Amino acid sequence: MALISYIEAGRRAVAREMELDPSVWCLGEDLGRGGVFGQYKGLAERFGAARVSDAPISEAAIMGVAVGAAMTGTRPVVEMRFSDFALCAVDELVNQAAKARFMFGGQSKVPITVREPIGMWRSSAAQHSQSLEAWYTHIPGLVVVCPSTPADNYALLRAAIRCDDPVVYMEHKNLWPLEGEVDEDAATIGLGKAAVRRAGGDITIVSWSACAREAERAGEILAEQGVAAEVIDLRTLWPWDQELVLASASKTGGVLVAHEAVGVSGFGAEVAATVAEHADVPVARVAAPRAPIAYAPTMEAVVKVTAEAIAKRVLRMIEARG
Amino acid sequence: MALISYIEAGRRAVAREMELDPSVWCLGEDLGRGGVFGQYKGLAERFGAARVSDAPISEAAIMGVAVGAAMTGTRPVVEMRFSDFALCAVDELVNQAAKARFMFGGQSKVPITVREPIGMWRSSAAQHSQSLEAWYTHIPGLVVVCPSTPADNYALLRAAIRCDDPVVYMEHKNLWPLEGEVDEDAATIGLGKAAVRRAGGDITIVSWSACAREAERAGEILAEQGVAAEVIDLRTLWPWDQELVLASASKTGGVLVAHEAVGVSGFGAEVAATVAEHADVPVARVAAPRAPIAYAPTMEAVVKVTAEAIAKRVLRMIEARG
Amino acid sequence: MSRPNIDRARLRELHQLMHRIRAFEREAIAAALDGRVLGAIHPSIGQEGVAAGVVTNLRRDDRLLSTHRGHGHTLAKGADPRAMMCELFGRVGGSCGGKGGSMHIADFGVGMLGANGVVSANITIAAGAAHAIKLKGDDRIVCCLFGDGAINRGPFLEGLNWAKVFGLPVLFVCEDNDWAATTRTSDMTAGEGAAARAAALGLATVTVDGNDVAAVDEAARQAIAAVRGGGGPMLIHAVTFRHTGHTSVDPGAYRPADEVARRIAEEDPINLCAQLLSLAGVSEEELASDVAEAATEMAQHAAFATEQPYPDPAGAYADVQDVGSPLERAY
Amino acid sequence: MSRPNIDRARLRELHQLMHRIRAFEREAIAAALDGRVLGAIHPSIGQEGVAAGVVTNLRRDDRLLSTHRGHGHTLAKGADPRAMMCELFGRVGGSCGGKGGSMHIADFGVGMLGANGVVSANITIAAGAAHAIKLKGDDRIVCCLFGDGAINRGPFLEGLNWAKVFGLPVLFVCEDNDWAATTRTSDMTAGEGAAARAAALGLATVTVDGNDVAAVDEAARQAIAAVRGGGGPMLIHAVTFRHTGHTSVDPGAYRPADEVARRIAEEDPINLCAQLLSLAGVSEEELASDVAEAATEMAQHAAFATEQPYPDPAGAYADVQDVGSPLERAY
Ligand SMILES: Cc1ncc(C[n+]2csc(CCOP(=O)(O)OP(=O)(O)O)c2C)c(N)n1
Ligand SMILES: Cc1ncc(C[n+]2csc(CCOP(=O)(O)OP(=O)(O)O)c2C)c(N)n1
Ligand SMILES: [Mg+2]
Ligand SMILES: [Mg+2]
């Protein structure tokens, strides 16, 4: 066990998989110098420039090259820098990577891990702050992972690299410095397994990524007010742990989904709809308004989902129960 | 009033707006010869090649050019041929068109209408059959329209072209030949208004695009079995007619959402979640499995949402009421 | 017209292959007309010189990336025509189990990594397959064919730049048939076209008459040797002509009839090849037997495909992904 | 060093403008260091010769599309530096109401249609603005600046091809500072670069020393006249150097220190311009006053911006769209 940061956990996960499997390699802009956030620091020195490869500013090529290289026996880790820039490579991800196995009748798999850092971070404004995880959950063929702790980032990134499906792997930029205990020898977590961050019997709060930390804090706030919230961090959005969520829902009698992304057609809608279909309990969502993200801190902060907002909404749900 | 097809209605809508407003123009591949489905037949001859412009196979440029031309006083109608190819222009639509007005503090609007034909159509397989309307509903700044009748295609396409927001306008390829009465002098329908296709008090069925025709047929099947379904065609997905749907839900006591797109994180999730949040009634969804669309007709047909499947699901909901 | 160094046997092989490609597509077009083939078919009739001349110079373990107009490329790479025909028919036994159809035909067993429904998308994928070869250090190469319309999409720039920057073993072939669907490509293409653009990216380029299969064969042989030898990526610009409409249902009325008629008469790669063979002493009977054999072979495959059942619908849920069932909580 | 035809008054103007740009950015960097500016700042210090030499040759009603490194371009187009400073500070009174920040700075009132956070995205937008001009038939032109890294993205190909095919009035300017973030661009760029690629697309091109503001001025004047005269799109390849890191927080350690020091010493456009002015008889005092005035002006703007409040949070919901409220059933 070691106390390391979320970013360092990601770095070590890549390094470990590169050690174990010579077919793993990384490609993306500025990786030779460690990547724009330092997620690849030292890896080019350790594994060579061929396996930790710089790239031109060519997102479409980065993704397309990874698809071709994955169909022919390598396991690329694709770095998109900001998930917003992955919008320059959507054909490659959605029409090619996600569909190749199916279209070709199973002749090929496309084992790529696409790292797409998401989220609001230091006044980055509309083109560097998006959280579009819901999009990828809608695309057959893709796996979607949104880790929120160093331990999960380590274990899930390793699982993603080992997975034979194309995985959209979304780290949250605001979590880079977050520290936590990581057991580098633990078994990898199965994709699709949620974590119960806090047990409770009064209400279920479902979240993921950085917002899961807010949900945990909301759990604490609520505890002070005598409400025992069960806080579930999905970690993986496709597949997602419906069993766990539905079991918790029947136990607590209510589910609130909280996420940083825009509420309309966010993944919270899928969770809420699924719960509504399968469990007869009230559901609610707390998410961002349908507006781009502004630069100025006041306007940026107001659209952010906070622990306080989550707790407030839970209290309204509890009240409504009468 | 005239009996015309869905495709012809779209053609006439564009022609009418081009007559009324000299700043309206169209751009896309093969428009000079009438467009790949004939949606622009005769327009180049009538309005000149400059206003009905061919384009290189450059989806990113087609969209980006439209953005620049829209910010400077023209109203481009962008033809993407198949919505699948619009995935080659996502940065331009999502990072640029949708955000420009906001990012620049209201200095500019981006009045583009992006025509993206969607849907399964004659063994077109995985890269020519997608329905990704849910994606665009998740993006602040965008309006999303999915008409299902010739009259709506006429009126809504005119409304879209007049709208100052970027509109993603999704016609369904399977509806091209559908005929219906169109009043070319009627007022344009407001974006965001749903249509009640069939009134009923037992259950609410919500749908849009080609699937709305299946929903209507399901209404007929159910009527034969003594179930009075209220069938709502949303027509516009953003904004969408929540008032109408919620009012119907309280009246009927249950809502089923049906759509052709993949169920997971489809727009049906948003509708179902909203209903579950605001009305205490059962909700259910009928939609495609999370799989790419196959070529062979047997495998294509099995994932299609039919009137029969909708009716069956409704009957299960009614049964569950006890 | 006489030529030095004509390898008669080689040319005869190419003649046979071109006829097989044409016969295959004639069957496919007929089947599309009568509803046995349901999806779109993009015939390459008239362009067989490029498919035959380029692709037969590849090794079986070399990789090929193709386009929406890929039957010829796929056959030339050695794919089983019976499985291909079944795929077009969407039947059991198809190369992709009926999931892809014409636009996604693939046979990984012979290194054919897929046609593609998105113009230009195969270019970066080809660069990726070549990148994998470089990482592994073997001596395969990748061949990537695309149309003249494809050079106006971003992946052309990004893919060629990538291949050159990393010195990858990939041969790009622009199959220039003058048209992109209903648009004359030159109307929408600035500058001198594929070769000039590739040259500006530092690639060595060759322009060749794509209707002269012997010339294509020679150019491809040389280019492939250079690429395999570590010379980095190259581009062949092959000028050819499609005889049919863009798809099997396109009458092609937008093209001047006289131009089409003239080019078919003067530039058909099969005719030109047959003339060369005649001059080289191949008899009319031999040439005719190439036609007949090809026709018979492909008619048999079409008849076979016609008899096959459609796939089990349950296949719609297979081959999606390892993690997360498509039917998990399906609606 | 002496030059024929130096227009002293013009050069002095450029000198003043370059100092204003530099002073603006020094204030911005200082504010980023102490937390008054929160978002990323990409300084163009060292590259002012391009901004000043090119953009001042545009008319006020011409249109400009810029990049993430766009302060200089924006100032040169005549935007209000006070509003710009407020924008960088995310305060009331900012050019974009505090919604955009440095990477999205825009002033439509002076034809500055936006910096852009996505590399290369401005190229097709610029083609579109030029397309609108052509449709309307007026005599404006569009100027689009981008970096040397931007030429490896698809929109470079698609946008230049489009502009040439439609004969549009747009001047593309590749501001080549040798680096793209931490990567030496030449390592990731095949062929001869921007001008060769543009030439392959049929554009007339000019390469100019971007650190010689007089040369840039002259090249831009000629190019703009040609473009405005209906000659179609052109590209200027301007070679320059950024003195700072990629962003204000980037120490730039990946660049050899000696190379950076040498290039700053030898190639600074402001120094070079001052030397020319000296030779042309402008006094040391006059030159020093340009520095001082620029510094004073921008310090005042920074002081002003520092005093402004942050915008009302409710602005987060405004300027989204006409149809459909962002708060409708918000959660
Ligand atoms: C990205 C994209 N845009 C548009 C299309 C529609 N389309 C299919 S084939 C074709 C023409 C392609 O022309 P070219 O590259 O010259 O190939 P050819 O058909 O002539 O063989 C077009 C526009 C597509 N499949 N993909
Ligand atoms: C599509 C995209 N990819 C990556 C980035 C991240 N990025 C911002 S600036 C930059 C370097 C750009 O280099 P260049 O075009 O030469 O401009 P310079 O910064 O040198 O002015 C990169 C990679 C981005 N903003 N957009
Ligand atoms: Mg062509
Ligand atoms: Mg640069």
PDB file of N, CA and C and ligand atoms in Angstrom, chain A residues 57, chain D residues 47 68-69 146-150 175-181 183 185 242 246, ligand 4:
ATOM      1  N   ILE A  57      -0.573  17.158 -33.794  1.00  0.00           N
ATOM      2  CA  ILE A  57      -1.900  17.603 -33.350  1.00  0.00           C
ATOM      3  C   ILE A  57      -2.885  17.102 -34.393  1.00  0.00           C
TER       4      ILE A  57
ATOM      5  N   GLN D  47       6.240  37.117 -30.666  1.00  0.00           N
ATOM      6  CA  GLN D  47       5.543  36.925 -31.935  1.00  0.00           C
ATOM      7  C   GLN D  47       4.772  38.171 -32.369  1.00  0.00           C
ATOM      8  N   HIS D  68      -5.826  30.225 -29.706  1.00  0.00           N
ATOM      9  CA  HIS D  68      -5.589  30.293 -28.269  1.00  0.00           C
ATOM     10  C   HIS D  68      -4.540  31.347 -27.909  1.00  0.00           C
ATOM     11  N   ARG D  69      -3.712  31.730 -28.876  1.00  0.00           N
ATOM     12  CA  ARG D  69      -2.640  32.705 -28.596  1.00  0.00           C
ATOM     13  C   ARG D  69      -3.006  34.007 -29.305  1.00  0.00           C
ATOM     14  N   PHE D 146      -3.095  30.951 -37.559  1.00  0.00           N
ATOM     15  CA  PHE D 146      -2.981  29.695 -36.804  1.00  0.00           C
ATOM     16  C   PHE D 146      -1.513  29.341 -36.666  1.00  0.00           C
ATOM     17  N   GLY D 147      -1.249  28.402 -35.787  1.00  0.00           N
ATOM     18  CA  GLY D 147       0.144  28.036 -35.506  1.00  0.00           C
ATOM     19  C   GLY D 147       0.667  26.959 -36.428  1.00  0.00           C
ATOM     20  N   ASP D 148       1.938  26.682 -36.309  1.00  0.00           N
ATOM     21  CA  ASP D 148       2.557  25.638 -37.122  1.00  0.00           C
ATOM     22  C   ASP D 148       2.044  24.251 -36.740  1.00  0.00           C
ATOM     23  N   GLY D 149       1.605  24.092 -35.503  1.00  0.00           N
ATOM     24  CA  GLY D 149       1.043  22.806 -35.115  1.00  0.00           C
ATOM     25  C   GLY D 149      -0.307  22.550 -35.764  1.00  0.00           C
ATOM     26  N   ALA D 150      -1.004  23.598 -36.101  1.00  0.00           N
ATOM     27  CA  ALA D 150      -2.374  23.470 -36.617  1.00  0.00           C
ATOM     28  C   ALA D 150      -2.424  22.847 -38.005  1.00  0.00           C
ATOM     29  N   GLU D 175       1.516  31.140 -38.273  1.00  0.00           N
ATOM     30  CA  GLU D 175       2.443  31.800 -37.364  1.00  0.00           C
ATOM     31  C   GLU D 175       3.343  30.698 -36.802  1.00  0.00           C
ATOM     32  N   ASP D 176       4.476  30.549 -37.412  1.00  0.00           N
ATOM     33  CA  ASP D 176       5.324  29.383 -37.160  1.00  0.00           C
ATOM     34  C   ASP D 176       6.374  29.711 -36.119  1.00  0.00           C
ATOM     35  N   ASN D 177       6.132  29.228 -34.902  1.00  0.00           N
ATOM     36  CA  ASN D 177       7.077  29.487 -33.818  1.00  0.00           C
ATOM     37  C   ASN D 177       7.869  28.232 -33.453  1.00  0.00           C
ATOM     38  N   ASP D 178       7.867  27.269 -34.358  1.00  0.00           N
ATOM     39  CA  ASP D 178       8.720  26.079 -34.213  1.00  0.00           C
ATOM     40  C   ASP D 178       8.209  25.059 -33.213  1.00  0.00           C
ATOM     41  N   TRP D 179       7.310  25.436 -32.366  1.00  0.00           N
ATOM     42  CA  TRP D 179       6.879  24.556 -31.289  1.00  0.00           C
ATOM     43  C   TRP D 179       5.375  24.464 -31.233  1.00  0.00           C
ATOM     44  N   ALA D 180       4.910  23.316 -30.836  1.00  0.00           N
ATOM     45  CA  ALA D 180       3.511  23.108 -30.499  1.00  0.00           C
ATOM     46  C   ALA D 180       3.527  22.566 -29.086  1.00  0.00           C
ATOM     47  N   ALA D 181       3.126  23.391 -28.149  1.00  0.00           N
ATOM     48  CA  ALA D 181       3.228  23.040 -26.728  1.00  0.00           C
ATOM     49  C   ALA D 181       4.660  22.580 -26.441  1.00  0.00           C
ATOM     50  N   THR D 183       6.333  20.135 -27.895  1.00  0.00           N
ATOM     51  CA  THR D 183       6.871  19.315 -28.978  1.00  0.00           C
ATOM     52  C   THR D 183       7.423  20.205 -30.093  1.00  0.00           C
ATOM     53  N   THR D 185       7.712  21.182 -33.521  1.00  0.00           N
ATOM     54  CA  THR D 185       6.743  20.851 -34.563  1.00  0.00           C
ATOM     55  C   THR D 185       7.371  20.058 -35.694  1.00  0.00           C
ATOM     56  N   ARG D 242       8.422  32.019 -29.939  1.00  0.00           N
ATOM     57  CA  ARG D 242       7.799  32.481 -28.685  1.00  0.00           C
ATOM     58  C   ARG D 242       8.841  32.480 -27.577  1.00  0.00           C
ATOM     59  N   HIS D 246       4.700  27.655 -23.208  1.00  0.00           N
ATOM     60  CA  HIS D 246       3.451  27.538 -23.973  1.00  0.00           C
ATOM     61  C   HIS D 246       2.312  28.301 -23.292  1.00  0.00           C
TER      62      HIS D 246
HETATM   63 MG    MG E   4       3.607  26.722 -32.796  1.00  0.00          MG
END
